[in-house]
mmCIF file with all atom_site columns, C-alpha atoms in Angstrom:
data_model
loop_
_atom_site.group_PDB
_atom_site.id
_atom_site.type_symbol
_atom_site.label_atom_id
_atom_site.label_alt_id
_atom_site.label_comp_id
_atom_site.label_asym_id
_atom_site.label_entity_id
_atom_site.label_seq_id
_atom_site.pdbx_PDB_ins_code
_atom_site.Cartn_x
_atom_site.Cartn_y
_atom_site.Cartn_z
_atom_site.occupancy
_atom_site.B_iso_or_equiv
_atom_site.pdbx_formal_charge
_atom_site.auth_seq_id
_atom_site.auth_comp_id
_atom_site.auth_asym_id
_atom_site.auth_atom_id
_atom_site.pdbx_PDB_model_num
ATOM 1   C CA . GLU A 1 1   ? -23.051 -27.614 -13.923 1.00 0.00 ? 1   GLU A CA 1
ATOM 2   C CA . ALA A 1 2   ? -23.368 -31.148 -14.550 1.00 0.00 ? 2   ALA A CA 1
ATOM 3   C CA . GLY A 1 3   ? -21.372 -33.710 -11.785 1.00 0.00 ? 3   GLY A CA 1
ATOM 4   C CA . VAL A 1 4   ? -19.048 -35.464 -12.707 1.00 0.00 ? 4   VAL A CA 1
ATOM 5   C CA . ALA A 1 5   ? -20.158 -38.647 -15.482 1.00 0.00 ? 5   ALA A CA 1
ATOM 6   C CA . GLN A 1 6   ? -19.862 -42.524 -14.775 1.00 0.00 ? 6   GLN A CA 1
ATOM 7   C CA . SER A 1 7   ? -20.618 -45.351 -16.651 1.00 0.00 ? 7   SER A CA 1
ATOM 8   C CA . PRO A 1 8   ? -21.639 -48.427 -16.454 1.00 0.00 ? 8   PRO A CA 1
ATOM 9   C CA . ARG A 1 9   ? -22.721 -47.945 -13.089 1.00 0.00 ? 9   ARG A CA 1
ATOM 10  C CA . TYR A 1 10  ? -22.452 -51.696 -12.583 1.00 0.00 ? 10  TYR A CA 1
ATOM 11  C CA . LYS A 1 11  ? -20.774 -54.775 -14.395 1.00 0.00 ? 11  LYS A CA 1
ATOM 12  C CA . ILE A 1 12  ? -20.581 -58.281 -13.397 1.00 0.00 ? 12  ILE A CA 1
ATOM 13  C CA . ILE A 1 13  ? -17.858 -60.080 -15.222 1.00 0.00 ? 13  ILE A CA 1
ATOM 14  C CA . GLU A 1 14  ? -16.220 -62.989 -14.560 1.00 0.00 ? 14  GLU A CA 1
ATOM 15  C CA . LYS A 1 15  ? -12.729 -64.168 -14.137 1.00 0.00 ? 15  LYS A CA 1
ATOM 16  C CA . ARG A 1 16  ? -9.945  -63.539 -16.676 1.00 0.00 ? 16  ARG A CA 1
ATOM 17  C CA . GLN A 1 17  ? -12.843 -61.024 -18.404 1.00 0.00 ? 17  GLN A CA 1
ATOM 18  C CA . SER A 1 18  ? -11.956 -57.596 -19.492 1.00 0.00 ? 18  SER A CA 1
ATOM 19  C CA . VAL A 1 19  ? -13.446 -54.715 -18.541 1.00 0.00 ? 19  VAL A CA 1
ATOM 20  C CA . ALA A 1 20  ? -13.750 -50.976 -19.216 1.00 0.00 ? 20  ALA A CA 1
ATOM 21  C CA . PHE A 1 21  ? -15.032 -47.999 -17.262 1.00 0.00 ? 21  PHE A CA 1
ATOM 22  C CA . TRP A 1 22  ? -15.484 -44.560 -18.834 1.00 0.00 ? 22  TRP A CA 1
ATOM 23  C CA . CYS A 1 23  ? -15.487 -41.408 -16.715 1.00 0.00 ? 23  CYS A CA 1
ATOM 24  C CA . ASN A 1 24  ? -16.080 -37.303 -18.250 1.00 0.00 ? 24  ASN A CA 1
ATOM 25  C CA . PRO A 1 25  ? -15.490 -34.797 -15.790 1.00 0.00 ? 25  PRO A CA 1
ATOM 26  C CA . ILE A 1 26  ? -16.724 -31.627 -14.714 1.00 0.00 ? 26  ILE A CA 1
ATOM 27  C CA . SER A 1 27  ? -16.179 -29.492 -17.735 1.00 0.00 ? 27  SER A CA 1
ATOM 28  C CA . GLY A 1 28  ? -12.712 -26.961 -17.668 1.00 0.00 ? 28  GLY A CA 1
ATOM 29  C CA . HIS A 1 29  ? -11.667 -29.406 -14.611 1.00 0.00 ? 29  HIS A CA 1
ATOM 30  C CA . ALA A 1 30  ? -8.068  -29.989 -15.650 1.00 0.00 ? 30  ALA A CA 1
ATOM 31  C CA . THR A 1 31  ? -7.011  -33.629 -13.013 1.00 0.00 ? 31  THR A CA 1
ATOM 32  C CA . LEU A 1 32  ? -8.800  -36.389 -12.702 1.00 0.00 ? 32  LEU A CA 1
ATOM 33  C CA . TYR A 1 33  ? -8.770  -39.516 -10.319 1.00 0.00 ? 33  TYR A CA 1
ATOM 34  C CA . TRP A 1 34  ? -9.115  -42.867 -10.734 1.00 0.00 ? 34  TRP A CA 1
ATOM 35  C CA . TYR A 1 35  ? -10.062 -44.910 -7.587  1.00 0.00 ? 35  TYR A CA 1
ATOM 36  C CA . GLN A 1 36  ? -11.022 -48.298 -6.525  1.00 0.00 ? 36  GLN A CA 1
ATOM 37  C CA . GLN A 1 37  ? -13.317 -48.247 -2.604  1.00 0.00 ? 37  GLN A CA 1
ATOM 38  C CA . ILE A 1 38  ? -13.131 -51.923 -1.636  1.00 0.00 ? 38  ILE A CA 1
ATOM 39  C CA . LEU A 1 39  ? -16.906 -52.810 0.454   1.00 0.00 ? 39  LEU A CA 1
ATOM 40  C CA . GLY A 1 40  ? -15.044 -51.472 3.891   1.00 0.00 ? 40  GLY A CA 1
ATOM 41  C CA . GLN A 1 41  ? -12.682 -50.050 2.582   1.00 0.00 ? 41  GLN A CA 1
ATOM 42  C CA . GLY A 1 42  ? -11.352 -45.941 2.346   1.00 0.00 ? 42  GLY A CA 1
ATOM 43  C CA . PRO A 1 43  ? -11.106 -45.170 -1.588  1.00 0.00 ? 43  PRO A CA 1
ATOM 44  C CA . LYS A 1 44  ? -7.316  -45.746 -3.629  1.00 0.00 ? 44  LYS A CA 1
ATOM 45  C CA . LEU A 1 45  ? -5.903  -43.920 -5.554  1.00 0.00 ? 45  LEU A CA 1
ATOM 46  C CA . LEU A 1 46  ? -4.770  -46.287 -8.489  1.00 0.00 ? 46  LEU A CA 1
ATOM 47  C CA . ILE A 1 47  ? -4.073  -42.637 -10.881 1.00 0.00 ? 47  ILE A CA 1
ATOM 48  C CA . GLN A 1 48  ? -3.993  -39.502 -11.108 1.00 0.00 ? 48  GLN A CA 1
ATOM 49  C CA . PHE A 1 49  ? -3.597  -37.379 -14.533 1.00 0.00 ? 49  PHE A CA 1
ATOM 50  C CA . GLN A 1 50  ? -3.634  -33.226 -15.415 1.00 0.00 ? 50  GLN A CA 1
ATOM 51  C CA . ASN A 1 51  ? -4.752  -32.372 -18.404 1.00 0.00 ? 51  ASN A CA 1
ATOM 52  C CA . ASN A 1 52  ? -4.115  -35.517 -20.677 1.00 0.00 ? 52  ASN A CA 1
ATOM 53  C CA . GLY A 1 53  ? -0.170  -36.269 -18.440 1.00 0.00 ? 53  GLY A CA 1
ATOM 54  C CA . VAL A 1 54  ? -0.233  -39.444 -15.753 1.00 0.00 ? 54  VAL A CA 1
ATOM 55  C CA . VAL A 1 55  ? 1.104   -37.510 -11.818 1.00 0.00 ? 55  VAL A CA 1
ATOM 56  C CA . ASP A 1 56  ? 0.535   -40.212 -10.062 1.00 0.00 ? 56  ASP A CA 1
ATOM 57  C CA . ASP A 1 57  ? 0.038   -44.295 -10.789 1.00 0.00 ? 57  ASP A CA 1
ATOM 58  C CA . SER A 1 58  ? 2.047   -46.053 -8.640  1.00 0.00 ? 58  SER A CA 1
ATOM 59  C CA . GLN A 1 59  ? -1.002  -47.924 -6.863  1.00 0.00 ? 59  GLN A CA 1
ATOM 60  C CA . LEU A 1 60  ? -2.019  -49.230 -10.269 1.00 0.00 ? 60  LEU A CA 1
ATOM 61  C CA . PRO A 1 61  ? -1.243  -52.728 -11.054 1.00 0.00 ? 61  PRO A CA 1
ATOM 62  C CA . LYS A 1 62  ? 0.475   -52.912 -14.164 1.00 0.00 ? 62  LYS A CA 1
ATOM 63  C CA . ASP A 1 63  ? 0.116   -55.553 -15.437 1.00 0.00 ? 63  ASP A CA 1
ATOM 64  C CA . ARG A 1 64  ? -3.759  -55.647 -15.539 1.00 0.00 ? 64  ARG A CA 1
ATOM 65  C CA . PHE A 1 65  ? -5.140  -52.178 -15.072 1.00 0.00 ? 65  PHE A CA 1
ATOM 66  C CA . SER A 1 66  ? -4.146  -49.615 -17.624 1.00 0.00 ? 66  SER A CA 1
ATOM 67  C CA . ALA A 1 67  ? -5.974  -46.543 -18.354 1.00 0.00 ? 67  ALA A CA 1
ATOM 68  C CA . GLU A 1 68  ? -5.787  -43.300 -20.744 1.00 0.00 ? 68  GLU A CA 1
ATOM 69  C CA . ARG A 1 69  ? -7.049  -39.803 -20.692 1.00 0.00 ? 69  ARG A CA 1
ATOM 70  C CA . LEU A 1 70  ? -7.425  -38.536 -24.286 1.00 0.00 ? 70  LEU A CA 1
ATOM 71  C CA . LYS A 1 71  ? -7.203  -34.582 -25.021 1.00 0.00 ? 71  LYS A CA 1
ATOM 72  C CA . GLY A 1 72  ? -7.065  -33.738 -22.032 1.00 0.00 ? 72  GLY A CA 1
ATOM 73  C CA . VAL A 1 73  ? -10.959 -34.782 -21.103 1.00 0.00 ? 73  VAL A CA 1
ATOM 74  C CA . ASP A 1 74  ? -13.236 -38.242 -21.080 1.00 0.00 ? 74  ASP A CA 1
ATOM 75  C CA . SER A 1 75  ? -10.727 -41.371 -19.352 1.00 0.00 ? 75  SER A CA 1
ATOM 76  C CA . THR A 1 76  ? -11.316 -45.246 -19.820 1.00 0.00 ? 76  THR A CA 1
ATOM 77  C CA . LEU A 1 77  ? -10.036 -47.299 -16.797 1.00 0.00 ? 77  LEU A CA 1
ATOM 78  C CA . LYS A 1 78  ? -9.644  -51.235 -18.313 1.00 0.00 ? 78  LYS A CA 1
ATOM 79  C CA . ILE A 1 79  ? -8.936  -54.602 -16.507 1.00 0.00 ? 79  ILE A CA 1
ATOM 80  C CA . GLN A 1 80  ? -7.382  -57.288 -18.106 1.00 0.00 ? 80  GLN A CA 1
ATOM 81  C CA . PRO A 1 81  ? -7.438  -60.370 -17.263 1.00 0.00 ? 81  PRO A CA 1
ATOM 82  C CA . ALA A 1 82  ? -10.178 -59.269 -14.576 1.00 0.00 ? 82  ALA A CA 1
ATOM 83  C CA . LYS A 1 83  ? -9.632  -60.872 -10.909 1.00 0.00 ? 83  LYS A CA 1
ATOM 84  C CA . LEU A 1 84  ? -12.172 -61.928 -8.673  1.00 0.00 ? 84  LEU A CA 1
ATOM 85  C CA . GLU A 1 85  ? -9.718  -59.211 -5.825  1.00 0.00 ? 85  GLU A CA 1
ATOM 86  C CA . ASP A 1 86  ? -11.098 -56.917 -8.296  1.00 0.00 ? 86  ASP A CA 1
ATOM 87  C CA . SER A 1 87  ? -14.727 -56.400 -7.005  1.00 0.00 ? 87  SER A CA 1
ATOM 88  C CA . ALA A 1 88  ? -14.929 -53.147 -6.043  1.00 0.00 ? 88  ALA A CA 1
ATOM 89  C CA . VAL A 1 89  ? -16.731 -49.899 -6.511  1.00 0.00 ? 89  VAL A CA 1
ATOM 90  C CA . TYR A 1 90  ? -14.525 -47.679 -8.883  1.00 0.00 ? 90  TYR A CA 1
ATOM 91  C CA . LEU A 1 91  ? -14.837 -44.206 -8.418  1.00 0.00 ? 91  LEU A CA 1
ATOM 92  C CA . CYS A 1 92  ? -13.883 -41.397 -10.945 1.00 0.00 ? 92  CYS A CA 1
ATOM 93  C CA . ALA A 1 93  ? -12.994 -37.794 -9.445  1.00 0.00 ? 93  ALA A CA 1
ATOM 94  C CA . SER A 1 94  ? -11.651 -35.223 -11.000 1.00 0.00 ? 94  SER A CA 1
ATOM 95  C CA . SER A 1 95  ? -10.628 -31.240 -9.966  1.00 0.00 ? 95  SER A CA 1
ATOM 96  C CA . LEU A 1 96  ? -10.263 -27.910 -11.512 1.00 0.00 ? 96  LEU A CA 1
ATOM 97  C CA . VAL A 1 97  ? -6.130  -28.624 -11.239 1.00 0.00 ? 97  VAL A CA 1
ATOM 98  C CA . HIS A 1 98  ? -4.799  -29.337 -7.393  1.00 0.00 ? 98  HIS A CA 1
ATOM 99  C CA . PRO A 1 99  ? -5.877  -31.672 -5.120  1.00 0.00 ? 99  PRO A CA 1
ATOM 100 C CA . SER A 1 100 ? -4.204  -30.221 -2.138  1.00 0.00 ? 100 SER A CA 1
ATOM 101 C CA . THR A 1 101 ? -6.938  -26.961 -2.099  1.00 0.00 ? 101 THR A CA 1
ATOM 102 C CA . ASP A 1 102 ? -8.889  -27.172 -4.867  1.00 0.00 ? 102 ASP A CA 1
ATOM 103 C CA . THR A 1 103 ? -12.268 -30.327 -4.075  1.00 0.00 ? 103 THR A CA 1
ATOM 104 C CA . GLN A 1 104 ? -12.673 -33.084 -5.340  1.00 0.00 ? 104 GLN A CA 1
ATOM 105 C CA . TYR A 1 105 ? -15.653 -34.113 -7.057  1.00 0.00 ? 105 TYR A CA 1
ATOM 106 C CA . PHE A 1 106 ? -16.954 -37.550 -7.445  1.00 0.00 ? 106 PHE A CA 1
ATOM 107 C CA . GLY A 1 107 ? -18.647 -38.998 -9.979  1.00 0.00 ? 107 GLY A CA 1
ATOM 108 C CA . PRO A 1 108 ? -21.203 -42.390 -8.854  1.00 0.00 ? 108 PRO A CA 1
ATOM 109 C CA . GLY A 1 109 ? -18.939 -44.888 -9.153  1.00 0.00 ? 109 GLY A CA 1
ATOM 110 C CA . THR A 1 110 ? -19.404 -48.021 -11.254 1.00 0.00 ? 110 THR A CA 1
ATOM 111 C CA . ARG A 1 111 ? -19.640 -51.314 -8.806  1.00 0.00 ? 111 ARG A CA 1
ATOM 112 C CA . LEU A 1 112 ? -17.727 -54.026 -10.636 1.00 0.00 ? 112 LEU A CA 1
ATOM 113 C CA . THR A 1 113 ? -18.437 -57.846 -9.405  1.00 0.00 ? 113 THR A CA 1
ATOM 114 C CA . VAL A 1 114 ? -15.868 -60.436 -10.767 1.00 0.00 ? 114 VAL A CA 1
ATOM 115 C CA . LEU A 1 115 ? -17.029 -63.968 -10.844 1.00 0.00 ? 115 LEU A CA 1
ATOM 116 C CA . GLN B 2 1   ? 1.774   -48.238 9.716   1.00 0.00 ? 1   GLN B CA 1
ATOM 117 C CA . LYS B 2 2   ? -1.298  -47.057 7.646   1.00 0.00 ? 2   LYS B CA 1
ATOM 118 C CA . GLU B 2 3   ? -0.866  -43.179 6.865   1.00 0.00 ? 3   GLU B CA 1
ATOM 119 C CA . VAL B 2 4   ? -4.221  -42.627 7.940   1.00 0.00 ? 4   VAL B CA 1
ATOM 120 C CA . GLU B 2 5   ? -5.972  -44.211 9.953   1.00 0.00 ? 5   GLU B CA 1
ATOM 121 C CA . GLN B 2 6   ? -9.180  -44.065 11.978  1.00 0.00 ? 6   GLN B CA 1
ATOM 122 C CA . ASN B 2 7   ? -11.668 -46.227 14.420  1.00 0.00 ? 7   ASN B CA 1
ATOM 123 C CA . SER B 2 8   ? -14.312 -48.199 12.256  1.00 0.00 ? 8   SER B CA 1
ATOM 124 C CA . GLY B 2 9   ? -17.024 -47.771 14.465  1.00 0.00 ? 9   GLY B CA 1
ATOM 125 C CA . PRO B 2 10  ? -19.528 -47.819 13.880  1.00 0.00 ? 10  PRO B CA 1
ATOM 126 C CA . LEU B 2 11  ? -20.232 -44.674 16.561  1.00 0.00 ? 11  LEU B CA 1
ATOM 127 C CA . SER B 2 12  ? -23.731 -44.059 17.737  1.00 0.00 ? 12  SER B CA 1
ATOM 128 C CA . VAL B 2 13  ? -24.497 -41.113 19.126  1.00 0.00 ? 13  VAL B CA 1
ATOM 129 C CA . PRO B 2 14  ? -28.197 -39.878 19.804  1.00 0.00 ? 14  PRO B CA 1
ATOM 130 C CA . GLU B 2 15  ? -29.567 -36.479 18.087  1.00 0.00 ? 15  GLU B CA 1
ATOM 131 C CA . GLY B 2 16  ? -28.580 -33.885 19.370  1.00 0.00 ? 16  GLY B CA 1
ATOM 132 C CA . ALA B 2 17  ? -25.181 -34.716 20.496  1.00 0.00 ? 17  ALA B CA 1
ATOM 133 C CA . ILE B 2 18  ? -21.877 -34.412 19.470  1.00 0.00 ? 18  ILE B CA 1
ATOM 134 C CA . ALA B 2 19  ? -20.374 -36.715 17.299  1.00 0.00 ? 19  ALA B CA 1
ATOM 135 C CA . SER B 2 20  ? -16.289 -37.040 17.551  1.00 0.00 ? 20  SER B CA 1
ATOM 136 C CA . LEU B 2 21  ? -14.717 -39.076 14.591  1.00 0.00 ? 21  LEU B CA 1
ATOM 137 C CA . ASN B 2 22  ? -10.519 -38.829 14.676  1.00 0.00 ? 22  ASN B CA 1
ATOM 138 C CA . CYS B 2 23  ? -8.346  -39.426 12.489  1.00 0.00 ? 23  CYS B CA 1
ATOM 139 C CA . THR B 2 24  ? -4.077  -40.013 12.009  1.00 0.00 ? 24  THR B CA 1
ATOM 140 C CA . TYR B 2 25  ? -1.374  -39.875 10.575  1.00 0.00 ? 25  TYR B CA 1
ATOM 141 C CA . SER B 2 26  ? 2.059   -40.870 10.036  1.00 0.00 ? 26  SER B CA 1
ATOM 142 C CA . ASP B 2 27  ? 3.549   -38.393 7.321   1.00 0.00 ? 27  ASP B CA 1
ATOM 143 C CA . ARG B 2 28  ? 4.821   -35.081 9.196   1.00 0.00 ? 28  ARG B CA 1
ATOM 144 C CA . GLY B 2 29  ? 5.078   -33.582 6.088   1.00 0.00 ? 29  GLY B CA 1
ATOM 145 C CA . SER B 2 30  ? 1.662   -33.647 5.511   1.00 0.00 ? 30  SER B CA 1
ATOM 146 C CA . GLN B 2 31  ? -0.247  -29.118 4.707   1.00 0.00 ? 31  GLN B CA 1
ATOM 147 C CA . SER B 2 32  ? -3.776  -30.252 4.066   1.00 0.00 ? 32  SER B CA 1
ATOM 148 C CA . PHE B 2 33  ? -6.159  -32.300 4.908   1.00 0.00 ? 33  PHE B CA 1
ATOM 149 C CA . PHE B 2 34  ? -10.280 -33.257 4.669   1.00 0.00 ? 34  PHE B CA 1
ATOM 150 C CA . TRP B 2 35  ? -13.027 -35.149 5.334   1.00 0.00 ? 35  TRP B CA 1
ATOM 151 C CA . TYR B 2 36  ? -15.458 -36.535 3.038   1.00 0.00 ? 36  TYR B CA 1
ATOM 152 C CA . ARG B 2 37  ? -19.110 -37.650 4.003   1.00 0.00 ? 37  ARG B CA 1
ATOM 153 C CA . GLN B 2 38  ? -20.545 -40.920 2.646   1.00 0.00 ? 38  GLN B CA 1
ATOM 154 C CA . TYR B 2 39  ? -23.727 -41.904 2.300   1.00 0.00 ? 39  TYR B CA 1
ATOM 155 C CA . SER B 2 40  ? -24.342 -45.987 2.054   1.00 0.00 ? 40  SER B CA 1
ATOM 156 C CA . GLY B 2 41  ? -23.400 -47.087 -1.767  1.00 0.00 ? 41  GLY B CA 1
ATOM 157 C CA . LYS B 2 42  ? -23.097 -42.705 -2.817  1.00 0.00 ? 42  LYS B CA 1
ATOM 158 C CA . SER B 2 43  ? -19.641 -41.843 -3.692  1.00 0.00 ? 43  SER B CA 1
ATOM 159 C CA . PRO B 2 44  ? -18.103 -39.446 -1.430  1.00 0.00 ? 44  PRO B CA 1
ATOM 160 C CA . GLU B 2 45  ? -18.600 -35.788 -0.672  1.00 0.00 ? 45  GLU B CA 1
ATOM 161 C CA . LEU B 2 46  ? -16.254 -33.255 0.416   1.00 0.00 ? 46  LEU B CA 1
ATOM 162 C CA . ILE B 2 47  ? -17.543 -31.131 3.674   1.00 0.00 ? 47  ILE B CA 1
ATOM 163 C CA . MET B 2 48  ? -14.800 -29.300 5.914   1.00 0.00 ? 48  MET B CA 1
ATOM 164 C CA . SER B 2 49  ? -10.613 -28.840 4.331   1.00 0.00 ? 49  SER B CA 1
ATOM 165 C CA . ILE B 2 50  ? -8.145  -27.939 6.832   1.00 0.00 ? 50  ILE B CA 1
ATOM 166 C CA . TYR B 2 51  ? -4.586  -26.851 7.267   1.00 0.00 ? 51  TYR B CA 1
ATOM 167 C CA . SER B 2 52  ? -3.351  -24.571 9.793   1.00 0.00 ? 52  SER B CA 1
ATOM 168 C CA . ASN B 2 53  ? -3.152  -25.208 12.939  1.00 0.00 ? 53  ASN B CA 1
ATOM 169 C CA . GLY B 2 54  ? -6.425  -25.461 15.070  1.00 0.00 ? 54  GLY B CA 1
ATOM 170 C CA . ASP B 2 55  ? -10.057 -25.348 15.483  1.00 0.00 ? 55  ASP B CA 1
ATOM 171 C CA . LYS B 2 56  ? -11.884 -24.427 11.963  1.00 0.00 ? 56  LYS B CA 1
ATOM 172 C CA . GLU B 2 57  ? -15.649 -24.268 11.282  1.00 0.00 ? 57  GLU B CA 1
ATOM 173 C CA . ASP B 2 58  ? -19.075 -24.419 9.108   1.00 0.00 ? 58  ASP B CA 1
ATOM 174 C CA . GLY B 2 59  ? -22.130 -24.741 10.483  1.00 0.00 ? 59  GLY B CA 1
ATOM 175 C CA . ARG B 2 60  ? -22.618 -27.362 12.874  1.00 0.00 ? 60  ARG B CA 1
ATOM 176 C CA . PHE B 2 61  ? -18.837 -29.011 11.982  1.00 0.00 ? 61  PHE B CA 1
ATOM 177 C CA . THR B 2 62  ? -15.632 -28.542 13.542  1.00 0.00 ? 62  THR B CA 1
ATOM 178 C CA . ALA B 2 63  ? -12.780 -29.388 11.925  1.00 0.00 ? 63  ALA B CA 1
ATOM 179 C CA . GLN B 2 64  ? -9.321  -30.270 14.261  1.00 0.00 ? 64  GLN B CA 1
ATOM 180 C CA . LEU B 2 65  ? -5.855  -30.015 13.327  1.00 0.00 ? 65  LEU B CA 1
ATOM 181 C CA . ASN B 2 66  ? -3.000  -30.840 15.100  1.00 0.00 ? 66  ASN B CA 1
ATOM 182 C CA . LYS B 2 67  ? -0.249  -31.293 13.275  1.00 0.00 ? 67  LYS B CA 1
ATOM 183 C CA . ALA B 2 68  ? 2.334   -31.325 16.258  1.00 0.00 ? 68  ALA B CA 1
ATOM 184 C CA . SER B 2 69  ? 0.008   -34.841 17.608  1.00 0.00 ? 69  SER B CA 1
ATOM 185 C CA . GLN B 2 70  ? -0.598  -35.994 13.203  1.00 0.00 ? 70  GLN B CA 1
ATOM 186 C CA . TYR B 2 71  ? -4.342  -35.535 14.814  1.00 0.00 ? 71  TYR B CA 1
ATOM 187 C CA . VAL B 2 72  ? -7.179  -34.077 12.469  1.00 0.00 ? 72  VAL B CA 1
ATOM 188 C CA . SER B 2 73  ? -10.852 -34.923 13.963  1.00 0.00 ? 73  SER B CA 1
ATOM 189 C CA . LEU B 2 74  ? -14.517 -33.618 12.905  1.00 0.00 ? 74  LEU B CA 1
ATOM 190 C CA . LEU B 2 75  ? -16.996 -32.166 16.265  1.00 0.00 ? 75  LEU B CA 1
ATOM 191 C CA . ILE B 2 76  ? -20.900 -32.373 14.601  1.00 0.00 ? 76  ILE B CA 1
ATOM 192 C CA . ARG B 2 77  ? -22.693 -30.825 17.092  1.00 0.00 ? 77  ARG B CA 1
ATOM 193 C CA . ASP B 2 78  ? -26.870 -30.660 17.428  1.00 0.00 ? 78  ASP B CA 1
ATOM 194 C CA . SER B 2 79  ? -25.988 -34.233 15.193  1.00 0.00 ? 79  SER B CA 1
ATOM 195 C CA . GLN B 2 80  ? -28.877 -35.508 13.563  1.00 0.00 ? 80  GLN B CA 1
ATOM 196 C CA . PRO B 2 81  ? -29.959 -38.815 11.960  1.00 0.00 ? 81  PRO B CA 1
ATOM 197 C CA . SER B 2 82  ? -29.418 -37.201 7.927   1.00 0.00 ? 82  SER B CA 1
ATOM 198 C CA . ASP B 2 83  ? -25.706 -37.619 9.954   1.00 0.00 ? 83  ASP B CA 1
ATOM 199 C CA . SER B 2 84  ? -25.612 -41.500 9.528   1.00 0.00 ? 84  SER B CA 1
ATOM 200 C CA . ALA B 2 85  ? -23.072 -41.647 7.126   1.00 0.00 ? 85  ALA B CA 1
ATOM 201 C CA . THR B 2 86  ? -19.258 -43.910 7.094   1.00 0.00 ? 86  THR B CA 1
ATOM 202 C CA . TYR B 2 87  ? -16.926 -40.036 7.509   1.00 0.00 ? 87  TYR B CA 1
ATOM 203 C CA . LEU B 2 88  ? -13.334 -40.624 5.417   1.00 0.00 ? 88  LEU B CA 1
ATOM 204 C CA . CYS B 2 89  ? -10.688 -39.015 6.378   1.00 0.00 ? 89  CYS B CA 1
ATOM 205 C CA . ALA B 2 90  ? -8.256  -37.783 3.754   1.00 0.00 ? 90  ALA B CA 1
ATOM 206 C CA . VAL B 2 91  ? -4.505  -36.836 3.749   1.00 0.00 ? 91  VAL B CA 1
ATOM 207 C CA . GLU B 2 92  ? -2.447  -35.280 0.737   1.00 0.00 ? 92  GLU B CA 1
ATOM 208 C CA . THR B 2 93  ? 0.873   -37.225 1.698   1.00 0.00 ? 93  THR B CA 1
ATOM 209 C CA . GLY B 2 94  ? 3.827   -37.392 -1.197  1.00 0.00 ? 94  GLY B CA 1
ATOM 210 C CA . PHE B 2 95  ? 3.301   -34.838 -4.416  1.00 0.00 ? 95  PHE B CA 1
ATOM 211 C CA . GLN B 2 96  ? -0.166  -33.694 -4.682  1.00 0.00 ? 96  GLN B CA 1
ATOM 212 C CA . LYS B 2 97  ? -1.659  -37.126 -3.104  1.00 0.00 ? 97  LYS B CA 1
ATOM 213 C CA . LEU B 2 98  ? -4.556  -37.312 -1.397  1.00 0.00 ? 98  LEU B CA 1
ATOM 214 C CA . VAL B 2 99  ? -4.784  -41.285 1.077   1.00 0.00 ? 99  VAL B CA 1
ATOM 215 C CA . PHE B 2 100 ? -8.226  -42.201 2.290   1.00 0.00 ? 100 PHE B CA 1
ATOM 216 C CA . GLY B 2 101 ? -8.991  -43.770 6.102   1.00 0.00 ? 101 GLY B CA 1
ATOM 217 C CA . THR B 2 102 ? -10.848 -46.113 6.096   1.00 0.00 ? 102 THR B CA 1
ATOM 218 C CA . GLY B 2 103 ? -13.850 -44.103 7.543   1.00 0.00 ? 103 GLY B CA 1
ATOM 219 C CA . THR B 2 104 ? -15.628 -43.905 10.458  1.00 0.00 ? 104 THR B CA 1
ATOM 220 C CA . ARG B 2 105 ? -19.863 -45.381 10.780  1.00 0.00 ? 105 ARG B CA 1
ATOM 221 C CA . LEU B 2 106 ? -21.942 -42.736 12.178  1.00 0.00 ? 106 LEU B CA 1
ATOM 222 C CA . LEU B 2 107 ? -25.100 -44.034 13.848  1.00 0.00 ? 107 LEU B CA 1
ATOM 223 C CA . VAL B 2 108 ? -27.447 -41.234 14.988  1.00 0.00 ? 108 VAL B CA 1
ATOM 224 C CA . SER B 2 109 ? -30.552 -42.336 17.001  1.00 0.00 ? 109 SER B CA 1
ATOM 225 C CA . PRO B 2 110 ? -33.925 -40.641 17.042  1.00 0.00 ? 110 PRO B CA 1
#
């Protein structure tokens, strides 16, 4: 079974530029998550989709971050404009349905450096 | 108060010893608790989940939950150098949302 795919793996941009990350979840997984992991910290949930609807985006900085999950499969996360403090690893995860009972599988992540 | 608290470590144990990792959480309504392992430069992977008070064993790993004390722990028996990693505690809070602690770095020396 293929795992969660993410691209790109690494990205370096200058502040105020825009960037987009892509995620393809495990086939059949209804729930998709985007996490931000700053060095030395645990993953922080940015947004959670169930199929193509948003379940939680309370910690998504909506003035600069946006995410979509068209057709309930792939997802993109965009940052525009980027700030220095956005430097982090962006992790995509997926689960069958419920995060409380179904295992979340993480992708390899995208390491973003904002200069 | 942070929602999920862990000692950042590092916790150093010799090979073959028992490693004890601890986590406290603030939401008394939480029902689901998880331990993830994260190797340096890699993504987290689930190693244990626990939902009821008491102990749950899986191979060399034992998760312990005490909801009254809002405390969850992970014991690793016969620790191996390959167990050296950061261990993340995650707690379900609110509506099907996981909150992660900052992780405890474990170092197992040969």
